[in-house]
Coordinates of C-alpha atoms and ligand atoms in Angstrom, one line a residue:
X1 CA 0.0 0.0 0.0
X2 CA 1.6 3.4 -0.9
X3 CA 1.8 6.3 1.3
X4 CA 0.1 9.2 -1.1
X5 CA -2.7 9.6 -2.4
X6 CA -2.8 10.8 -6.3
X7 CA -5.6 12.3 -8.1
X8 CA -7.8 10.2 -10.4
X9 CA -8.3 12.0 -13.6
X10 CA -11.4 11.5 -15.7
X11 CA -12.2 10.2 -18.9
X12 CA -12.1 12.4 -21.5
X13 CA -15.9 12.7 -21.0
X14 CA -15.4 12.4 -16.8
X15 CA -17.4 8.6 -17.1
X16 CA -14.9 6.2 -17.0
X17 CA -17.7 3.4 -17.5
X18 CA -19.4 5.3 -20.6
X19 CA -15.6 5.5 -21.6
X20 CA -15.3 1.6 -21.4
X21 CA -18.2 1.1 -23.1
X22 CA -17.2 3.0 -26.3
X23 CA -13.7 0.5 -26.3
X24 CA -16.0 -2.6 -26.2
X25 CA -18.0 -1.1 -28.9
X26 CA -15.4 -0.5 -30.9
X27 CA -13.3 -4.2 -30.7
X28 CA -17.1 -5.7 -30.9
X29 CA -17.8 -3.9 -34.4
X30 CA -13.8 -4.9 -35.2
X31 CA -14.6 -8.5 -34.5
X32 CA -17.8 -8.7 -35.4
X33 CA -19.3 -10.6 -32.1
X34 CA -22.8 -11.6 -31.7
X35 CA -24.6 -8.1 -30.6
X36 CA -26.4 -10.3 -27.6
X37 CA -23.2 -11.0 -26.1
X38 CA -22.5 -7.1 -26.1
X39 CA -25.5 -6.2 -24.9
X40 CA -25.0 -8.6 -22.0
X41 CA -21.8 -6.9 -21.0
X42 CA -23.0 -3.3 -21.4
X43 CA -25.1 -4.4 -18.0
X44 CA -23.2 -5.5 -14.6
X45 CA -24.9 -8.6 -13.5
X46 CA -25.2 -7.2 -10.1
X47 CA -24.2 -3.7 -8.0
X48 CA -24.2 -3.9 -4.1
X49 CA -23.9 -0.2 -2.4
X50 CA -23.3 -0.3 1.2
X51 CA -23.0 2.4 3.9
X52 CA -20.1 1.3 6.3
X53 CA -20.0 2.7 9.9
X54 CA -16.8 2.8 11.6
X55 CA -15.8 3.4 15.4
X56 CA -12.8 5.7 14.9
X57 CA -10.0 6.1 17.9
X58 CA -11.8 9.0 18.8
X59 CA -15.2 7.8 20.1
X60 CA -16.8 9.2 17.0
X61 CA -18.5 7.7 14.4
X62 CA -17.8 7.7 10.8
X63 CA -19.5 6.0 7.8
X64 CA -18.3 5.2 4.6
X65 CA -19.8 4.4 1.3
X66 CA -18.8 1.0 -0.8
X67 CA -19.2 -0.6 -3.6
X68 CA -19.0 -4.5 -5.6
X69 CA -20.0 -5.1 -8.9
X70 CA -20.0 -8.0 -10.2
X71 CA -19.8 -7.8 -14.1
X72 CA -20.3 -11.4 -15.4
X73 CA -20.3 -14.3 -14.1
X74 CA -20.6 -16.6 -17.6
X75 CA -17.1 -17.9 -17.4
X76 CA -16.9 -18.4 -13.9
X77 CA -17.1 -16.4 -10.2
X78 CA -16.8 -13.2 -10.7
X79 CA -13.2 -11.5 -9.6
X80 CA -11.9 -8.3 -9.2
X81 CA -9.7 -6.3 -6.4
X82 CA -10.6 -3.4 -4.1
X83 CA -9.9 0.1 -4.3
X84 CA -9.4 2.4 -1.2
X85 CA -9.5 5.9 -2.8
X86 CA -11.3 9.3 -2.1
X87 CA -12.3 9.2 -5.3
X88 CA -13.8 6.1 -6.0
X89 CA -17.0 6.1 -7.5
X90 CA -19.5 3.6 -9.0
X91 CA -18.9 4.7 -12.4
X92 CA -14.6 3.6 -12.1
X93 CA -16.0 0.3 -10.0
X94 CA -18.2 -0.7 -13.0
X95 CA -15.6 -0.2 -16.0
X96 CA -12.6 -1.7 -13.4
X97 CA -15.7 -4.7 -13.0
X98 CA -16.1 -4.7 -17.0
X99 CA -12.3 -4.6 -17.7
X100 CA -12.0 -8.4 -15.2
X101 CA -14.4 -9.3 -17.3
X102 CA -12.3 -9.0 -20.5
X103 CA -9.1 -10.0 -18.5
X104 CA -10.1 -13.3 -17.2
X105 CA -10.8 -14.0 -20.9
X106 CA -7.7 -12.8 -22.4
X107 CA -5.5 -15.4 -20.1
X108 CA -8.4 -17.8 -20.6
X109 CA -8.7 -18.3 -16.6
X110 CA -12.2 -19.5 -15.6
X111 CA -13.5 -16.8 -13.6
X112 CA -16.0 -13.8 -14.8
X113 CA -15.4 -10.3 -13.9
X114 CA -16.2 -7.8 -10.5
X115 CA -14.9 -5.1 -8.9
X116 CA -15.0 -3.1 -5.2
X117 CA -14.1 0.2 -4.5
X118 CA -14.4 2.2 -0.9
X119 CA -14.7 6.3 -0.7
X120 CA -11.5 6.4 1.8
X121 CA -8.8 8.0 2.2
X122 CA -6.4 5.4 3.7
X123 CA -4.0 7.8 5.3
X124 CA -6.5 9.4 7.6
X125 CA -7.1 6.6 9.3
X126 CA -4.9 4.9 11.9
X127 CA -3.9 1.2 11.2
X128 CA -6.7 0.2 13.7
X129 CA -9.4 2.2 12.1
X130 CA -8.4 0.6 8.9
X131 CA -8.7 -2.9 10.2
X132 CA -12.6 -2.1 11.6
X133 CA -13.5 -0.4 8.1
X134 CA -11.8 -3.4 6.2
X135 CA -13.7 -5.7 8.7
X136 CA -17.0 -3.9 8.3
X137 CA -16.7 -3.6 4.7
X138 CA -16.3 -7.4 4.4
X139 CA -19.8 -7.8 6.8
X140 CA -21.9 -5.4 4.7
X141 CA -20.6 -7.1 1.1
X142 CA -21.9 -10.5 3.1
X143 CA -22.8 -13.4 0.7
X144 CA -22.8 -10.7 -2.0
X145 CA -18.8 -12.0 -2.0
X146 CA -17.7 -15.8 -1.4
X147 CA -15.4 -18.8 -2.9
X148 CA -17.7 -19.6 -5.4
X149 CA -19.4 -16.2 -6.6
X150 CA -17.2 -13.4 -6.0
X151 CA -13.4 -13.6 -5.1
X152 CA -12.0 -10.2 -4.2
X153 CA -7.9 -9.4 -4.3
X154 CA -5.8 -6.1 -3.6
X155 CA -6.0 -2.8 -5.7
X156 CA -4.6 1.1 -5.0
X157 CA -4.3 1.2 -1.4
X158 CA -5.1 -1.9 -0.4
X159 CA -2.5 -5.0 0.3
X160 CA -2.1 -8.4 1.7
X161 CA -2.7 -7.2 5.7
X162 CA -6.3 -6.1 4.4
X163 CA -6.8 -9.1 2.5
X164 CA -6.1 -10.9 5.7
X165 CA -8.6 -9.2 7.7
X166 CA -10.9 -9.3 5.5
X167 CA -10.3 -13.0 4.9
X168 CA -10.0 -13.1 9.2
X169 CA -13.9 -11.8 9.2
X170 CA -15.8 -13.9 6.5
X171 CA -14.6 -17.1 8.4
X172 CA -15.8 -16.1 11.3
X173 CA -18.9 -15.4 10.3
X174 CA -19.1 -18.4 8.0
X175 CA -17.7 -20.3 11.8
X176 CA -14.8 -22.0 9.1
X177 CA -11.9 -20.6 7.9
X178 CA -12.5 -19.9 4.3
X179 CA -9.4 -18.7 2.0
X180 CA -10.5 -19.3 -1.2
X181 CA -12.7 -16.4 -0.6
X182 CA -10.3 -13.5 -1.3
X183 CA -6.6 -14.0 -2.8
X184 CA -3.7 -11.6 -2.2
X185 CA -3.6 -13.0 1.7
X186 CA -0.6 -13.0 3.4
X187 CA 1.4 -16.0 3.2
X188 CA 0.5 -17.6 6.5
X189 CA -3.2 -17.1 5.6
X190 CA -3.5 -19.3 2.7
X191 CA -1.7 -17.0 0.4
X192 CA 0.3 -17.8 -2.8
X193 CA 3.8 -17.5 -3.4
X194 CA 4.6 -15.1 -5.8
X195 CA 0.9 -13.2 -5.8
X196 CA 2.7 -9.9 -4.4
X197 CA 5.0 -9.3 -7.3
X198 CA 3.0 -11.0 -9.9
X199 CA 1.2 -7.7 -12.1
X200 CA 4.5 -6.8 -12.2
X201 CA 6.2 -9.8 -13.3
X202 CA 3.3 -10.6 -15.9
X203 CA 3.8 -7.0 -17.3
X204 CA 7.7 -8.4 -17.6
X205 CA 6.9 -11.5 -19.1
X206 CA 4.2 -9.7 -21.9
X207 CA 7.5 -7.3 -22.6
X208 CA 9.6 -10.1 -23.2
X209 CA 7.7 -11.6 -25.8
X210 CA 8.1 -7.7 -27.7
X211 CA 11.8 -7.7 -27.0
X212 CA 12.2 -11.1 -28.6
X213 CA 10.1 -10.3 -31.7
X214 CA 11.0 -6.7 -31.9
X215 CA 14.9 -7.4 -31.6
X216 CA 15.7 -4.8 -29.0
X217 CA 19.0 -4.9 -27.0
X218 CA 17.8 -4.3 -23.3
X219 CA 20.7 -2.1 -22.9
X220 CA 19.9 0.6 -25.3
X221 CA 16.0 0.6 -24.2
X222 CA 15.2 3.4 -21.9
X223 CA 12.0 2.9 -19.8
X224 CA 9.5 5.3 -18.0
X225 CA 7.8 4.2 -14.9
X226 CA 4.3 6.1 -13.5
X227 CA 3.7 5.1 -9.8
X228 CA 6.2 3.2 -7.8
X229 CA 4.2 1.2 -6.0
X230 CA 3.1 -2.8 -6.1
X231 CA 2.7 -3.3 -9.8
X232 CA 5.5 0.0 -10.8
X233 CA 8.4 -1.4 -8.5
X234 CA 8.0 -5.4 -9.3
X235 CA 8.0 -4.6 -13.2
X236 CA 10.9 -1.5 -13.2
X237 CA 13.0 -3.9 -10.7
X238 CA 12.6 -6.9 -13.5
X239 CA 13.1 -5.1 -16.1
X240 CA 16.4 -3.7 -14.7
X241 CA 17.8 -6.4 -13.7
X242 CA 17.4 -7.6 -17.6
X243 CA 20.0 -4.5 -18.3
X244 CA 16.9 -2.3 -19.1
X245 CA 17.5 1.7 -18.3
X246 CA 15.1 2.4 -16.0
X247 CA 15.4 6.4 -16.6
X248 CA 12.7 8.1 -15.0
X249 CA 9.7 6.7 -12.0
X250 CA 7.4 8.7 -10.1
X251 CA 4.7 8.5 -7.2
X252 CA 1.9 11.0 -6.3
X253 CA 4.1 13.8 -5.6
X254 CA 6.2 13.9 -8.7
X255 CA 8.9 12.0 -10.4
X256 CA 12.6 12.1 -10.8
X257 CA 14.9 11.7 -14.3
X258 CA 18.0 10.1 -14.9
X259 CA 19.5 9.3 -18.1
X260 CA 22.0 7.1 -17.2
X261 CA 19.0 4.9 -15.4
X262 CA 18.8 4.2 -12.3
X263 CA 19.7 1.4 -9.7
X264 CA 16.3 0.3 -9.2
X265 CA 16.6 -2.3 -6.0
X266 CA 17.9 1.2 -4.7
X267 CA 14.7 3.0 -4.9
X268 CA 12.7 0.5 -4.1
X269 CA 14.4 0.7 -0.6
X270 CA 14.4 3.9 -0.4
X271 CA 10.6 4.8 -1.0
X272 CA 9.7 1.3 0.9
X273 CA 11.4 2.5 4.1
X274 CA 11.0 6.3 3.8
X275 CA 8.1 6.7 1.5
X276 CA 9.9 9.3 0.2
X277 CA 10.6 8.4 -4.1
X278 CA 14.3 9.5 -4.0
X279 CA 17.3 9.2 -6.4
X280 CA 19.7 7.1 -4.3
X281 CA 22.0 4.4 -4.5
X282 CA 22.3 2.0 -1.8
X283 CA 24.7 -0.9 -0.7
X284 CA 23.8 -2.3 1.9
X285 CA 22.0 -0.3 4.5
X286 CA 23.5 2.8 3.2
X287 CA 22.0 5.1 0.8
X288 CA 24.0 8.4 -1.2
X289 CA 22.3 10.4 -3.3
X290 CA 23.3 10.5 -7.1
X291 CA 22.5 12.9 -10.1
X292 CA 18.6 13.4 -11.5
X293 CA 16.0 16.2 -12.4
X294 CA 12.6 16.6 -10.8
X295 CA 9.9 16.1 -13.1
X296 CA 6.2 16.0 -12.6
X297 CA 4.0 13.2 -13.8
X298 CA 2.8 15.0 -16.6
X299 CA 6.1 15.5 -17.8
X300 CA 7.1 12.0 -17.5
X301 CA 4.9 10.5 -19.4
X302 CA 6.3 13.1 -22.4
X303 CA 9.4 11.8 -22.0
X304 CA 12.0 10.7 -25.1
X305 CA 11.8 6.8 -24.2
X306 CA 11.5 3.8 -25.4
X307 CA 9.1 2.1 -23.4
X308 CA 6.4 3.8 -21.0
X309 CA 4.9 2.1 -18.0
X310 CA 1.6 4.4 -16.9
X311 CA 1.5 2.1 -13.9
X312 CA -0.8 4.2 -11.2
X313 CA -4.0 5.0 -11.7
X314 CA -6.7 5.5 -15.1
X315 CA -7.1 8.4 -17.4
X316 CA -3.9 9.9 -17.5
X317 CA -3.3 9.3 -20.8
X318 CA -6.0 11.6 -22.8
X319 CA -6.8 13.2 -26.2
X320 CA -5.3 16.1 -24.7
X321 CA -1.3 14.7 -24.3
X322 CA -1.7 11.7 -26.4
X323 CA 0.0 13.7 -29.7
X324 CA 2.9 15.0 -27.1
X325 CA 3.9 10.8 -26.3
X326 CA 6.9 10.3 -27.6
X327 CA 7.7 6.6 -26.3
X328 CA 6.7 4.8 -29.5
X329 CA 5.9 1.3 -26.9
X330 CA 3.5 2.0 -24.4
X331 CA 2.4 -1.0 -21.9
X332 CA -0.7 -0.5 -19.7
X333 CA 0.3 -1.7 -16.3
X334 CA -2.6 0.3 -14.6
X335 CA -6.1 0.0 -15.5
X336 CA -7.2 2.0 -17.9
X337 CA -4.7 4.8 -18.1
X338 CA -5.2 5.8 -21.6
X339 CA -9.1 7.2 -23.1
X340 CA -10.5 5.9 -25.8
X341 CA -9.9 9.3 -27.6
X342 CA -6.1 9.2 -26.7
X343 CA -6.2 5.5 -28.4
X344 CA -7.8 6.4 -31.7
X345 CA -4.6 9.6 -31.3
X346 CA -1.9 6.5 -30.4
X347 CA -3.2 4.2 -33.2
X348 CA -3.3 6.5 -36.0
X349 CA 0.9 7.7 -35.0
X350 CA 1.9 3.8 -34.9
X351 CA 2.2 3.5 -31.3
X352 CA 2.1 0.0 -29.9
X353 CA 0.2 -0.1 -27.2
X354 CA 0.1 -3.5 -24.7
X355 CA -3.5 -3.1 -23.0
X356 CA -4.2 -3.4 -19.6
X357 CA -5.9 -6.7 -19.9
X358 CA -3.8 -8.2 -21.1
X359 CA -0.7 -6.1 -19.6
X360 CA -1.2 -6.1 -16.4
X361 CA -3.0 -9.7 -16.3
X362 CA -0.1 -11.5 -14.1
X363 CA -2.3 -10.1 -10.9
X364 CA -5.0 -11.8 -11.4
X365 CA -3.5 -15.5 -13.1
X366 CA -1.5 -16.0 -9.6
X367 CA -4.7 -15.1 -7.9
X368 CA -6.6 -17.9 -10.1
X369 CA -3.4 -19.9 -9.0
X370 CA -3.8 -18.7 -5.3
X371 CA -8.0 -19.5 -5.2
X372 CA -6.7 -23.1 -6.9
X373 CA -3.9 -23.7 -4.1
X374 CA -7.1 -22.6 -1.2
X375 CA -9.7 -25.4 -2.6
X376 CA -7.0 -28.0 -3.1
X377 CA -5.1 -27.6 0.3
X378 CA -1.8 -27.4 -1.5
X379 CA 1.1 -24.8 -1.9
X380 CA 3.1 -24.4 -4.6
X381 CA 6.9 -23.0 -4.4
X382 CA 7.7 -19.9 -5.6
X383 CA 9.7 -21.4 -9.4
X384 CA 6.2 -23.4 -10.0
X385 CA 4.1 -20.2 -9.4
X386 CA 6.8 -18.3 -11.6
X387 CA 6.8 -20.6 -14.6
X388 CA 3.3 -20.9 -14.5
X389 CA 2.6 -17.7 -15.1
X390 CA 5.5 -17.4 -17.8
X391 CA 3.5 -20.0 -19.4
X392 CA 0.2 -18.1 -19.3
X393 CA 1.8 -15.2 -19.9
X394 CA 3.9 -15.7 -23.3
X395 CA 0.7 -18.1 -24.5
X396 CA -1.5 -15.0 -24.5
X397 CA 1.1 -12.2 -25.5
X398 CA 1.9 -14.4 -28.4
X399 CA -2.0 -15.2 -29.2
X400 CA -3.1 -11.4 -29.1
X401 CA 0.2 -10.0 -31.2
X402 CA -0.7 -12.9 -33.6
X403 CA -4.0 -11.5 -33.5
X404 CA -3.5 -8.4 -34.0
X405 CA -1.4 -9.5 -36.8
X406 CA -3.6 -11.5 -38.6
X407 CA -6.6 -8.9 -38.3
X408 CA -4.3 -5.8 -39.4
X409 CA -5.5 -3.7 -36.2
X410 CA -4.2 -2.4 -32.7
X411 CA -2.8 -4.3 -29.8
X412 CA -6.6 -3.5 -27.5
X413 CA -8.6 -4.4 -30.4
X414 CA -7.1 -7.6 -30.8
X415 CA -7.1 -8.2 -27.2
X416 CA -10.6 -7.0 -26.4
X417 CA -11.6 -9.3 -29.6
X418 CA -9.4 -12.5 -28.2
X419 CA -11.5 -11.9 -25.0
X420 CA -15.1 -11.2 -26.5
X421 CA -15.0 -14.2 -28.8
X422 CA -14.1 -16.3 -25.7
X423 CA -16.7 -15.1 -23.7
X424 CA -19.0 -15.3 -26.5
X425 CA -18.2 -19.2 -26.9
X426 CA -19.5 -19.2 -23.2
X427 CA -22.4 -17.2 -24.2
X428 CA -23.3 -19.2 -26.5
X429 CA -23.0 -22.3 -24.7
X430 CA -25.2 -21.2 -22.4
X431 CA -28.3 -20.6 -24.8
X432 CA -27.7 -18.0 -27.3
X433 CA -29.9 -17.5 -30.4
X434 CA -27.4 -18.2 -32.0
X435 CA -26.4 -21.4 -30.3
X436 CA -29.8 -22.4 -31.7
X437 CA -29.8 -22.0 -35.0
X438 CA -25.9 -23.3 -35.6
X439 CA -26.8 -26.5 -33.6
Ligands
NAD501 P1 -0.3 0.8 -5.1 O1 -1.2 1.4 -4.2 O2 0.7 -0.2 -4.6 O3 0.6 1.9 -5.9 C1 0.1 3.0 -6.5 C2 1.2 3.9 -6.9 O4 0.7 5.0 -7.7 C3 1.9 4.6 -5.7 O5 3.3 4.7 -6.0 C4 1.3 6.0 -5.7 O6 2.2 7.0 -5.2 C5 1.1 6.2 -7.2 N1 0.2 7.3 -7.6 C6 -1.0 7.5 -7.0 N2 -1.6 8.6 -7.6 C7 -0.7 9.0 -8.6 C8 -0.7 10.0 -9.6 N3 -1.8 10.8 -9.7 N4 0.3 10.1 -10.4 C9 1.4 9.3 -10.3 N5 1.4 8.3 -9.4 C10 0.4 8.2 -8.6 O7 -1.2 0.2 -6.3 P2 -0.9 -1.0 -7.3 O8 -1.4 -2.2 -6.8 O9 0.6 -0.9 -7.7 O10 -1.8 -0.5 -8.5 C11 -1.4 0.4 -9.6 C12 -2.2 0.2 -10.8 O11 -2.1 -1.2 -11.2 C13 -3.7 0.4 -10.6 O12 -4.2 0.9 -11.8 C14 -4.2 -1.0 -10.4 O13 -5.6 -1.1 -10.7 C15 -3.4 -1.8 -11.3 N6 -3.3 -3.2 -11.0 C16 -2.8 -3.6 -9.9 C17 -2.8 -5.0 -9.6 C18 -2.2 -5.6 -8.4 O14 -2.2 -6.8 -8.3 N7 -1.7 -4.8 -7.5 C19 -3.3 -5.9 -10.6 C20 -3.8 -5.4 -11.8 C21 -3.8 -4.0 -12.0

């Protein structure tokens, strides 16, 4: 969990959902899937809104609004992280629901898509306040949430100690412990190995697959990082220890630049113990300081480099800066970062663009893996986690540039039509007209 909190930007039309919507249009007309499976998704199966009250260390009483959505469930139980942020609102919980939808499909793991979000800011509250909001959050979702029908995980601001309680106040109210319910749980909870690095290291594995078929020399391929926190670190820390430059990261409060790259285990110290982002280098326990400019997020994503990570939060990428992008790879590590607009502005200039569903889909294949682990009573070491997710990983990479390929069109296109036509199959399967009239 990060210490800052950052502004959510808006869509280009300030509804992230109607926003989402105009992508699936788009790949649906692309792909040409069955308009009853469309119209399907364009409605969340189900949207719980609960008012949490919460003792704080005051003696006073403050509630809090929450949200799940579960998207679809056609594939499987829905599943989908939740967001602590003051500026959650239904409209970001329903796309984020939609886009687990599409992301469950695009690594072909059988679950359906949902989403939760809670109107907090996180570092109000003291670590025992957060513990009875977690807790109370988890009793007002109640049986809207469970093993079998909804599986929650960590987003922004939430982590593995939430996860815990969370997973802590389900089984007592079930009277058995219950950890399939919710993945992301610490290790000594039923968690998996590898689950807290894994966005990261599925972003790493998706690159791969680009470096191999693009030729590029790690060496001489500068990177851009936005947000340095779960997903940011694991992927910049890969990436550098490949020989990538890592040249530029940031957090809420702003970034720093270096063009000689930077030693990335170092910052990941540095901002893990401090919460501070600074440009250090450490060995051992001690940190100096070396060379770099301040720059602000805005300015980052501008920058002259080869690959850029948005890796924060959505809408930062917009008709408004998408001409002024220079890095001619772009890989979606957060959801949703770039607008539909801004896409149509990348995909005219050539930019390749690695979409969040597929991008950033590592989180939610070693959750599927953790979920596994919980109903089977096993745990898996660390290299099996890791090469099963390589696995998934280069599969789907492979499957959607192929794609992409083969139907002359964008990276999201192809992925969003690679995840429509699967869900359509289960669509179908389940009584579609036209299941009917091809059988
Ligand atoms: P996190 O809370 O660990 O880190 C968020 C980072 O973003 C922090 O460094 C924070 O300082 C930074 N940030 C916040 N506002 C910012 C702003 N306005 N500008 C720049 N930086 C800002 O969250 P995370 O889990 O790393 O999630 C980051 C993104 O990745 C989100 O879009 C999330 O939905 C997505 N994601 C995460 C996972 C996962 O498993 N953690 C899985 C899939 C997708």
């Amino acid at each position: 969990m990060a210490d800052e909190q950052g502004d959510i930007s808006g869509s280009d039309d300030g509804d992230v959902f109607t926003d989402a919507l105009r992508k699936l249009d788009h790949a649906a007309e692309f792909g040409k899937i069955d308009e009853e499976v469309i119209e399907r998704l364009r409605h969340p199966r189900a949207i719980l809104q609960v008012a949490v009250p919460v003792r704080l260390d005051d003696g006073s009483l403050r509630t809090f609004e929450a949200y799940r959505v579960r998207h679809d469930d056609t594939r499987g139980p829905g599943k989908g992280g939740i967001r602590y942020h003051p500026d959650v609102s239904l409209s970001e919980v329903k796309a984020l629901a939609l886009w687990m939808t599409l992301k469950c499909a695009v690594v072909d793991i059988p679950f359906g898509g949902a989403k939760g979000g809670v109107v907090v800011n996180p570092k109000e509250l003291s670590r025992l306040e957060l513990e009875r909001l977690s807790r109370g959050v988890v009793s007002a979702f109640g049986d809207f949430i469970g093993p079998d029908t909804d599986i929650p995980a960590p987003d922004v601001y939430t982590n593995e100690m939430v996860m815990g309680w969370m997973m802590d106040e389900y089984s007592k109210a079930h009277g058995r412990r219950v950890p399939a319910m919710i993945t992301g749980k610490p290790l000594a909870l039923g968690g998996s190995r590898g689950r807290d690095q894994a966005t990261g290291r599925g972003a790493y594995y998706a690159i791969k697959r680009l470096e191999e078929r693009r030729e590029w020399r790690p060496a001489d391929t500068t990177v851009a990082v936005q947000g340095f926190g779960n997903a940011g670190q694991h992927v910049a820390r890969l990436l550098h220890a490949d020989g990538y430059k890592v040249v530029a990261v940031s957090d809420s409060k702003g970034g720093i630049l270096s063009n000689d790259g930077f030693d990335v285990p170092s910052l990941i110290t540095q901002k893990n113990e401090s919460r501070e982002l600074r440009a250090v280098y450490c060995k051992g326990s001690v940190c100096e300081m070396v060379d770099s400019d301040d720059i602000t997020n805005a300015e980052l994503l501008e920058l002259d480099v080869d690959i850029l990570i948005p890796a924060a939060l959505e809408g930062v990428i917009t008709a408004d800066n998408a001409a002024d992008i220079r890095a001619p790879t772009i890989v979606e590590v957060a959801n949703g970062p770039t607008t539909s607009r801004a896409d149509a502005i990348l995909a005219e200039r050539d930019v390749t663009l690695v979409p969040d569903i597929l991008a950033n889909a590592g989180g939610v294949t070693v959750s599927y893996f953790e979920w596994v682990q919980n109903r089977n009573g096993l745990a898996w070491g660390l290299d099996e986690v890791n090469d099963r997710l390589a696995e998934v990983m280069g599969r789907e990479t492979d499957n959607v540039l192929d794609q992409a390929t083969e139907l002359d069109t964008d990276l999201r296109t192809a992925a969003y039509v690679v995840a429509l036509q699967r869900i359509a199959d289960a669509v179908s399967a389940t009584g579609t007209h036209t299941f009917f009239s091809d059988g």
